[in-house]
Coordinates of C-alpha atoms and ligand atoms in Angstrom, one line a residue:
M1 CA 104.6 117.4 95.2
P2 CA 103.5 113.8 94.7
R3 CA 103.2 111.6 97.8
L4 CA 104.2 108.1 98.4
V5 CA 103.7 105.6 101.4
M6 CA 106.4 103.2 102.1
K7 CA 105.6 100.6 104.8
F8 CA 108.2 98.4 106.2
G9 CA 107.4 95.3 108.2
G10 CA 108.9 93.7 111.3
T11 CA 111.8 91.8 109.7
S12 CA 112.7 95.0 107.6
V13 CA 113.1 97.1 110.8
A14 CA 114.4 94.2 113.0
D15 CA 117.6 96.0 114.0
L16 CA 119.4 99.4 113.3
G17 CA 121.3 97.9 110.4
R18 CA 117.9 97.0 108.8
I19 CA 116.5 100.4 109.8
R20 CA 119.3 102.2 107.9
A21 CA 119.0 99.9 104.8
A22 CA 115.2 100.7 104.7
A23 CA 115.9 104.4 105.4
G24 CA 118.1 104.1 102.3
K25 CA 115.2 103.2 100.2
V26 CA 113.2 106.1 101.6
R27 CA 116.0 108.6 100.7
R28 CA 115.9 107.2 97.1
E29 CA 112.2 108.2 96.8
V30 CA 112.6 111.5 98.4
E31 CA 115.4 112.2 95.9
R32 CA 112.8 111.2 93.0
G33 CA 110.8 114.0 94.4
Y34 CA 108.1 112.4 96.6
D35 CA 106.9 113.6 99.9
V36 CA 107.0 110.3 101.7
A37 CA 105.0 108.8 104.6
V38 CA 106.9 105.8 106.0
V39 CA 104.8 103.4 108.1
V40 CA 106.9 101.1 110.3
S41 CA 105.9 97.9 112.2
A42 CA 107.5 97.0 115.5
M43 CA 110.8 95.1 115.3
A44 CA 110.4 91.5 114.6
G45 CA 109.2 89.4 117.3
Q46 CA 108.6 92.5 119.5
T47 CA 104.7 92.5 119.3
N48 CA 104.7 88.8 120.2
Q49 CA 106.8 89.5 123.3
L50 CA 104.5 92.3 124.3
V51 CA 101.3 90.3 124.0
E52 CA 103.0 87.5 126.0
H53 CA 103.9 90.1 128.9
V54 CA 100.0 91.3 128.8
R55 CA 99.0 87.6 129.0
E56 CA 101.2 87.0 132.1
A57 CA 100.5 90.2 133.8
A58 CA 96.7 89.1 133.6
A59 CA 97.2 85.7 134.9
P60 CA 95.8 85.1 138.3
P61 CA 98.7 84.5 140.9
G62 CA 99.5 80.6 141.2
S63 CA 97.7 79.8 138.1
N64 CA 99.1 78.3 135.1
G65 CA 96.7 79.7 132.5
Y66 CA 95.8 83.5 131.3
G67 CA 93.3 85.6 132.9
L68 CA 90.9 88.0 131.1
Y69 CA 92.5 91.2 130.5
D70 CA 91.4 94.9 130.0
A71 CA 91.7 95.4 126.2
R72 CA 92.5 99.0 126.6
E73 CA 95.5 98.3 128.5
Y74 CA 96.7 95.6 126.1
D75 CA 96.5 98.3 123.4
A76 CA 98.5 100.6 125.5
V77 CA 101.3 97.9 125.9
V78 CA 101.3 96.3 122.4
A79 CA 101.2 99.8 120.4
S80 CA 104.6 100.6 122.1
G81 CA 106.7 98.5 119.6
E82 CA 105.8 100.7 116.7
Q83 CA 106.6 104.0 118.7
V84 CA 110.4 102.8 119.1
T85 CA 110.8 101.9 115.5
S86 CA 109.1 105.1 114.2
G87 CA 111.5 107.3 116.4
L88 CA 114.4 105.3 115.4
M89 CA 113.7 105.6 111.7
A90 CA 113.2 109.3 112.0
L91 CA 116.6 109.6 113.7
V92 CA 118.2 107.5 111.0
L93 CA 116.6 109.6 108.2
Q94 CA 117.8 112.6 109.9
E95 CA 121.2 111.4 110.1
M96 CA 121.1 110.6 106.3
E97 CA 119.9 114.4 105.7
V98 CA 116.4 113.5 105.0
P99 CA 114.3 115.9 107.2
A100 CA 111.7 113.6 108.9
R101 CA 109.7 113.4 112.3
S102 CA 108.0 110.6 113.9
W103 CA 104.1 110.5 114.1
Q104 CA 102.1 108.3 116.7
G105 CA 98.5 107.4 115.6
W106 CA 97.3 109.8 118.1
Q107 CA 99.2 112.7 116.9
I108 CA 98.1 112.7 113.3
P109 CA 95.4 111.6 114.4
I110 CA 94.1 108.2 113.1
R111 CA 90.8 107.8 114.4
T112 CA 89.4 104.3 115.1
T113 CA 86.4 102.5 116.4
G114 CA 86.6 101.7 120.1
A115 CA 87.1 97.7 119.5
H116 CA 90.4 97.7 121.3
G117 CA 92.7 95.1 119.9
A118 CA 90.7 94.9 116.6
A119 CA 89.8 98.6 116.0
R120 CA 89.0 99.8 112.6
I121 CA 89.9 103.2 111.2
E122 CA 87.3 105.6 110.5
E123 CA 89.1 108.7 109.7
I124 CA 92.5 110.2 109.1
E125 CA 93.2 113.7 109.5
T126 CA 95.8 114.7 107.3
E127 CA 96.1 118.5 107.5
A128 CA 98.8 118.7 110.0
M129 CA 100.9 116.1 108.2
A130 CA 100.2 118.0 104.9
R131 CA 101.5 121.4 106.6
K132 CA 104.7 119.6 107.6
F133 CA 105.1 118.1 104.1
D134 CA 104.9 121.7 102.6
E135 CA 107.9 122.5 105.3
G136 CA 110.0 119.8 103.6
L137 CA 109.4 117.4 106.5
H138 CA 108.8 113.6 105.8
A139 CA 106.7 111.6 107.9
V140 CA 107.5 108.3 109.9
V141 CA 104.1 106.8 111.3
S142 CA 103.9 104.0 113.8
G143 CA 101.9 101.6 112.2
F144 CA 99.1 99.2 113.9
Q145 CA 97.8 102.1 116.2
G146 CA 95.2 104.9 116.3
I147 CA 93.2 106.6 118.8
G148 CA 89.7 105.2 119.7
P149 CA 86.5 107.5 120.5
D150 CA 87.5 107.1 124.3
G151 CA 90.7 109.1 123.5
R152 CA 92.9 106.1 124.2
V153 CA 95.5 104.3 122.1
S154 CA 93.8 101.6 120.0
T155 CA 95.4 98.8 117.7
L156 CA 94.1 97.3 114.5
G157 CA 94.7 93.6 114.9
R158 CA 97.7 91.6 114.3
G159 CA 99.4 92.6 110.8
G160 CA 97.6 96.0 111.1
S161 CA 100.6 98.2 109.9
D162 CA 99.6 97.2 106.3
T163 CA 96.1 98.8 107.1
S164 CA 97.6 101.7 108.6
A165 CA 99.8 102.2 105.3
V166 CA 96.9 101.8 102.9
A167 CA 94.6 103.8 104.9
L168 CA 97.1 106.6 105.1
A169 CA 97.8 106.3 101.2
A170 CA 94.2 106.8 100.7
A171 CA 93.6 109.8 102.9
L172 CA 96.8 111.5 101.4
E173 CA 95.9 110.8 97.8
A174 CA 99.3 109.0 97.5
E175 CA 100.5 107.8 94.0
R176 CA 101.2 104.4 95.5
C177 CA 101.4 102.3 98.7
D178 CA 104.6 100.0 98.7
I179 CA 104.6 97.5 101.3
Y180 CA 108.2 96.2 102.0
T181 CA 108.5 92.9 103.5
D182 CA 110.8 89.9 103.8
V183 CA 109.6 88.3 100.6
D184 CA 109.8 90.0 97.1
G185 CA 106.3 89.9 96.3
V186 CA 102.8 87.7 96.5
Y187 CA 103.6 84.2 95.3
T188 CA 101.3 81.5 94.2
T189 CA 101.4 80.3 97.7
D190 CA 103.6 80.8 100.8
P191 CA 107.2 80.5 99.5
R192 CA 108.2 79.0 102.9
I193 CA 106.1 75.9 102.4
E194 CA 106.2 75.4 98.6
R195 CA 109.8 76.5 97.4
R196 CA 108.7 76.2 93.7
A197 CA 106.0 78.8 94.3
R198 CA 105.9 81.5 91.8
K199 CA 106.1 85.2 92.1
L200 CA 102.9 86.9 90.5
E201 CA 103.5 90.0 88.7
R202 CA 100.0 91.2 89.3
I203 CA 97.2 90.0 91.3
A204 CA 93.4 91.1 91.4
Y205 CA 92.2 93.1 94.5
E206 CA 89.6 90.3 94.7
E207 CA 92.0 87.4 94.7
M208 CA 94.3 89.1 97.1
L209 CA 91.5 89.8 99.6
E210 CA 90.4 86.0 99.5
L211 CA 93.9 84.7 99.8
A212 CA 94.7 87.2 102.8
S213 CA 91.3 86.5 104.6
M214 CA 92.0 82.8 104.0
G215 CA 95.6 82.9 105.7
A216 CA 98.1 84.5 103.3
K217 CA 99.5 86.7 105.9
V218 CA 101.6 88.9 103.5
L219 CA 99.0 91.5 103.6
Q220 CA 96.4 92.0 106.2
T221 CA 92.8 91.4 104.9
R222 CA 91.7 94.7 106.0
S223 CA 94.4 96.6 104.1
V224 CA 93.1 94.9 100.8
E225 CA 89.6 95.8 101.4
L226 CA 90.6 99.3 101.7
A227 CA 93.1 99.2 98.7
M228 CA 90.1 97.9 96.7
R229 CA 87.6 100.5 98.0
Y230 CA 89.8 103.5 97.6
K231 CA 91.6 102.2 94.4
V232 CA 95.0 102.4 96.0
R233 CA 97.9 101.1 93.7
L234 CA 99.3 98.6 96.1
Q235 CA 102.9 97.0 95.5
V236 CA 104.4 94.2 97.7
L237 CA 108.2 94.3 97.5
S238 CA 111.4 93.0 99.0
S239 CA 113.1 95.2 101.5
F240 CA 116.4 93.4 101.1
E241 CA 116.7 93.2 97.3
D242 CA 115.9 95.5 94.3
L243 CA 113.6 93.4 92.6
P244 CA 110.2 93.9 91.0
G245 CA 107.4 93.2 93.1
T246 CA 103.7 92.3 92.9
L247 CA 101.0 95.0 91.8
V248 CA 97.7 94.5 93.4
C249 CA 95.3 95.9 91.1
D250 CA 92.0 95.7 89.1
E251 CA 91.2 92.7 87.2
E252 CA 91.0 94.4 84.1
E253 CA 94.8 95.3 84.3
I254 CA 95.6 91.4 84.3
V255 CA 96.3 90.0 81.0
E256 CA 97.2 86.4 81.6
Q257 CA 94.8 84.8 84.1
N258 CA 95.1 81.2 85.5
V259 CA 91.8 79.4 86.8
V260 CA 93.5 79.4 90.3
S261 CA 95.9 81.9 91.1
G262 CA 96.9 81.0 94.5
V263 CA 96.6 78.4 97.5
A264 CA 96.3 79.8 101.0
Y265 CA 96.3 78.0 104.3
Q266 CA 95.3 78.6 107.9
R267 CA 97.1 76.5 110.3
D268 CA 95.6 77.0 113.7
E269 CA 91.6 76.2 112.9
A270 CA 89.3 74.2 115.1
K271 CA 86.3 72.1 114.1
V272 CA 83.4 72.2 116.7
T273 CA 80.4 70.3 116.7
L274 CA 77.2 70.4 118.6
L275 CA 75.6 67.1 118.8
N276 CA 72.1 66.7 119.1
V277 CA 70.5 70.1 118.5
P278 CA 66.9 70.2 117.8
D279 CA 66.1 70.8 114.0
R280 CA 63.6 73.7 113.9
P281 CA 63.4 77.3 112.9
G282 CA 65.7 79.6 115.3
V283 CA 68.3 77.0 116.3
A284 CA 71.0 78.3 114.1
A285 CA 70.2 81.8 115.3
A286 CA 70.3 80.5 118.9
I287 CA 73.9 79.1 118.4
F288 CA 75.6 81.8 116.2
G289 CA 74.2 84.6 117.9
P290 CA 76.0 84.0 121.2
L291 CA 79.1 83.1 119.3
A292 CA 78.9 86.5 117.5
D293 CA 78.1 88.2 120.8
A294 CA 81.2 86.6 122.2
G295 CA 83.4 87.9 119.2
V296 CA 84.0 84.4 117.9
N297 CA 85.3 84.4 114.2
V298 CA 83.1 81.6 112.9
D299 CA 84.1 80.6 109.5
M300 CA 82.8 77.3 107.9
I301 CA 79.3 76.1 109.1
V302 CA 77.8 72.6 108.3
Q303 CA 74.4 71.3 109.5
N304 CA 74.1 67.5 109.2
I305 CA 71.3 65.6 107.9
S306 CA 68.2 65.3 110.7
A307 CA 67.1 62.3 112.4
D308 CA 64.3 62.2 114.9
G309 CA 64.1 66.0 114.7
M310 CA 67.5 66.4 116.0
T311 CA 70.7 67.5 114.0
D312 CA 74.3 68.2 114.7
M313 CA 76.0 71.5 113.8
T314 CA 79.5 71.9 113.0
F315 CA 81.7 75.1 112.6
S316 CA 85.3 76.1 112.4
C317 CA 87.0 78.8 114.2
P318 CA 90.6 79.8 115.1
T319 CA 92.0 77.4 117.9
D320 CA 92.6 80.4 120.2
E321 CA 88.9 81.2 120.3
V322 CA 87.6 77.6 121.4
A323 CA 87.5 78.5 124.8
N324 CA 85.5 81.6 124.3
A325 CA 83.1 79.8 121.8
R326 CA 82.6 76.9 124.4
A327 CA 81.9 79.5 127.1
A328 CA 79.2 81.3 124.9
L329 CA 77.5 78.1 123.9
E330 CA 77.5 76.6 127.4
G331 CA 75.9 79.8 128.4
A332 CA 73.3 79.4 125.8
Q333 CA 72.8 75.6 126.6
T334 CA 69.4 75.4 128.2
D335 CA 67.9 77.2 125.1
L336 CA 69.5 74.7 122.8
R337 CA 69.2 71.4 124.8
H338 CA 72.0 70.3 123.0
G339 CA 74.1 67.3 124.1
E340 CA 77.9 67.1 123.7
L341 CA 80.4 69.6 122.5
V342 CA 83.1 67.9 120.4
V343 CA 86.2 69.9 119.4
D344 CA 88.8 68.8 117.1
D345 CA 91.5 71.4 117.5
E346 CA 94.2 69.5 115.1
V347 CA 92.8 70.8 112.0
A348 CA 93.9 73.4 109.3
K349 CA 92.2 75.0 106.3
V350 CA 93.4 75.1 102.8
T351 CA 91.9 77.1 100.0
V352 CA 92.4 77.8 96.4
V353 CA 91.6 81.0 95.1
G354 CA 91.1 82.3 91.5
I355 CA 88.7 84.7 89.7
G356 CA 88.9 82.2 86.6
M357 CA 86.4 79.9 88.8
R358 CA 83.6 82.2 87.8
S359 CA 83.7 81.0 84.2
H360 CA 85.4 77.5 84.6
S361 CA 83.8 74.6 86.3
G362 CA 85.6 71.5 87.9
V363 CA 88.0 73.3 90.2
A364 CA 86.4 71.7 93.4
Q365 CA 86.4 68.3 91.6
K366 CA 90.2 68.8 90.7
M367 CA 91.0 69.7 94.3
F368 CA 89.2 66.7 96.0
A369 CA 90.9 64.5 93.6
A370 CA 94.3 65.9 94.2
L371 CA 93.7 65.6 97.9
A372 CA 92.5 62.0 97.7
A373 CA 95.5 61.0 95.4
E374 CA 97.7 61.9 98.6
G375 CA 95.3 60.1 101.0
I376 CA 94.1 63.2 102.7
N377 CA 90.8 63.0 104.2
I378 CA 88.3 66.4 103.8
K379 CA 86.5 67.1 106.9
V380 CA 84.5 70.2 105.8
I381 CA 84.1 71.9 102.3
T382 CA 83.0 75.4 101.6
T383 CA 82.9 77.1 98.3
S384 CA 82.2 80.7 97.2
E385 CA 82.5 82.3 93.8
I386 CA 86.3 82.5 93.6
K387 CA 87.3 80.0 96.3
V388 CA 87.2 76.5 97.5
S389 CA 88.1 75.8 101.0
V390 CA 88.5 72.3 102.9
L391 CA 89.4 71.6 106.6
I392 CA 91.7 68.6 106.9
D393 CA 94.1 67.3 109.5
R394 CA 96.7 69.7 110.5
K395 CA 99.6 67.2 110.0
Y396 CA 98.8 67.1 106.2
M397 CA 98.5 70.8 105.8
E398 CA 102.0 71.3 103.9
L399 CA 101.4 68.2 101.9
A400 CA 98.0 69.5 100.7
V401 CA 99.3 73.0 99.8
Q402 CA 102.1 71.3 97.8
A403 CA 99.8 68.9 96.0
L404 CA 97.2 71.5 95.2
H405 CA 99.8 74.0 94.1
K406 CA 101.1 71.2 91.5
A407 CA 97.6 70.1 90.6
F408 CA 96.6 73.5 89.5
G409 CA 99.9 74.1 87.3
L410 CA 101.3 76.8 89.6
T411 CA 104.6 75.3 90.1
T412 CA 107.6 76.8 88.4
A413 CA 109.4 74.7 85.8
Ligands
ADP501 P1 105.9 92.0 107.7 O1 106.5 91.5 109.0 O2 106.7 92.4 106.6 O3 104.7 92.6 107.6 P2 104.6 89.2 107.3 O4 105.2 88.1 108.2 O5 103.4 89.8 108.0 O6 105.7 90.3 107.1 O7 104.2 88.7 105.9 C1 105.0 88.1 105.1 C2 105.0 86.7 105.1 O8 103.8 86.2 104.4 C3 106.1 85.9 104.3 O9 107.3 85.8 104.9 C4 105.6 84.6 103.8 O10 105.9 83.5 104.7 C5 104.1 84.9 104.0 N1 103.2 84.5 102.9 C6 102.0 83.8 103.1 N2 101.5 83.6 102.0 C7 102.2 84.2 101.0 C8 102.2 84.4 99.6 N3 101.2 83.9 98.9 N4 103.0 85.2 99.0 C9 104.1 85.7 99.7 N5 104.4 85.6 101.1 C10 103.4 84.7 101.9
LIG502 N1 103.5 94.7 114.9 C1 102.1 94.4 114.7 C2 102.1 92.9 114.6 O1 103.0 92.2 114.7 C3 101.6 95.1 113.4 C4 102.4 94.7 112.1 O2 103.5 94.2 112.1 O3 101.7 95.0 111.0 O4 101.0 92.4 114.4
MG503 MG1 102.6 91.6 108.3

């Protein structure tokens, strides 16, 4: 029988009522003749709460801050949210007379790297699940989790259930991977920031990849990477309404194409500048080597003009990685002989994305003009073949998203 993967995010399984509604959608697909693998997230807010418990547990007594913690135990705790919802979904399906059982990552097994907290899926063994499909038993899989080479529970990074679903769809050779969420598709920008955002009928893998990696959290970046590599037909749909969603597909399958198809934002960015570093070969490597070793996700990088053999180096990273970055750079300081480290953690990144940029010039200029018209100062700029990103003051982030959305003609009439 053809197979289908259906993933339900946190809001879509937030309580038993929602789980029942989601199960109703599963039953409909089962009745259409599919063997279904349902992938579930933890109930809305649950993972955040579990992360908070870990941080509190690791805080030294009497301190106000958080301590360093064992990432393997972090995974043991945060993976538990999905265990609850997979069991509940299986129970509700059974009650609807859809034969189903739950699967934890280790039971399938979904084998991952050992990078606890940010593991990558390496292999999914589908034989056991396929045998159960043959017995008429549908699968409910805990998203977000797998088993590391150390035999311990691992998790795939925040939003990782999307990646569980796509990887499973590829391994099961499923006809489609449907991502049910609290919006009814991929929009030209986050509809929570711009209510005139337009739902896209289709979006190319490459554009979705850029939007996701630049902050559009509707799909985890890695899930889009996998869908693109394994040609998984990926759909984003509403779990609340029966509406056509968005298909993520090959560029060739898209007829109408705007130059810019979407605007993404990342709210919690920081701009870090190292003042007075020597301007000579090997210095960038000496700075970014320790940052990479410390696992800091460096994004934009700018080196200033040199004066008297010295220069300034600026980069951006997520705000919650600044402490790590500072520690890594202070450890390397004697080599670098740099002066001060200046951190601006009140910035945000806004990005316009579109494959049409490959053949059209003037996108960056139009973006800068639209920001200037709102009086928004640009702190750092980076470009790639299909995107332009800017770092701006966080307080102007919403305004910038709305202005760019309008400037590129994305707003609904
Ligand atoms: P889930 O819990 O179902 O995984 P997420 O909260 O991770 O859901 O992702 C869905 C959210 O992504 C939406 O509620 C929306 O606010 C946000 N979002 C950001 N950018 C976009 C976009 N371009 N299109 C649709 N949703 C977006
Ligand atoms: N529950 C996990 C998270 O909140 C995984 C997911 O929802 O995709 O990050
Ligand atoms: Mg998500």
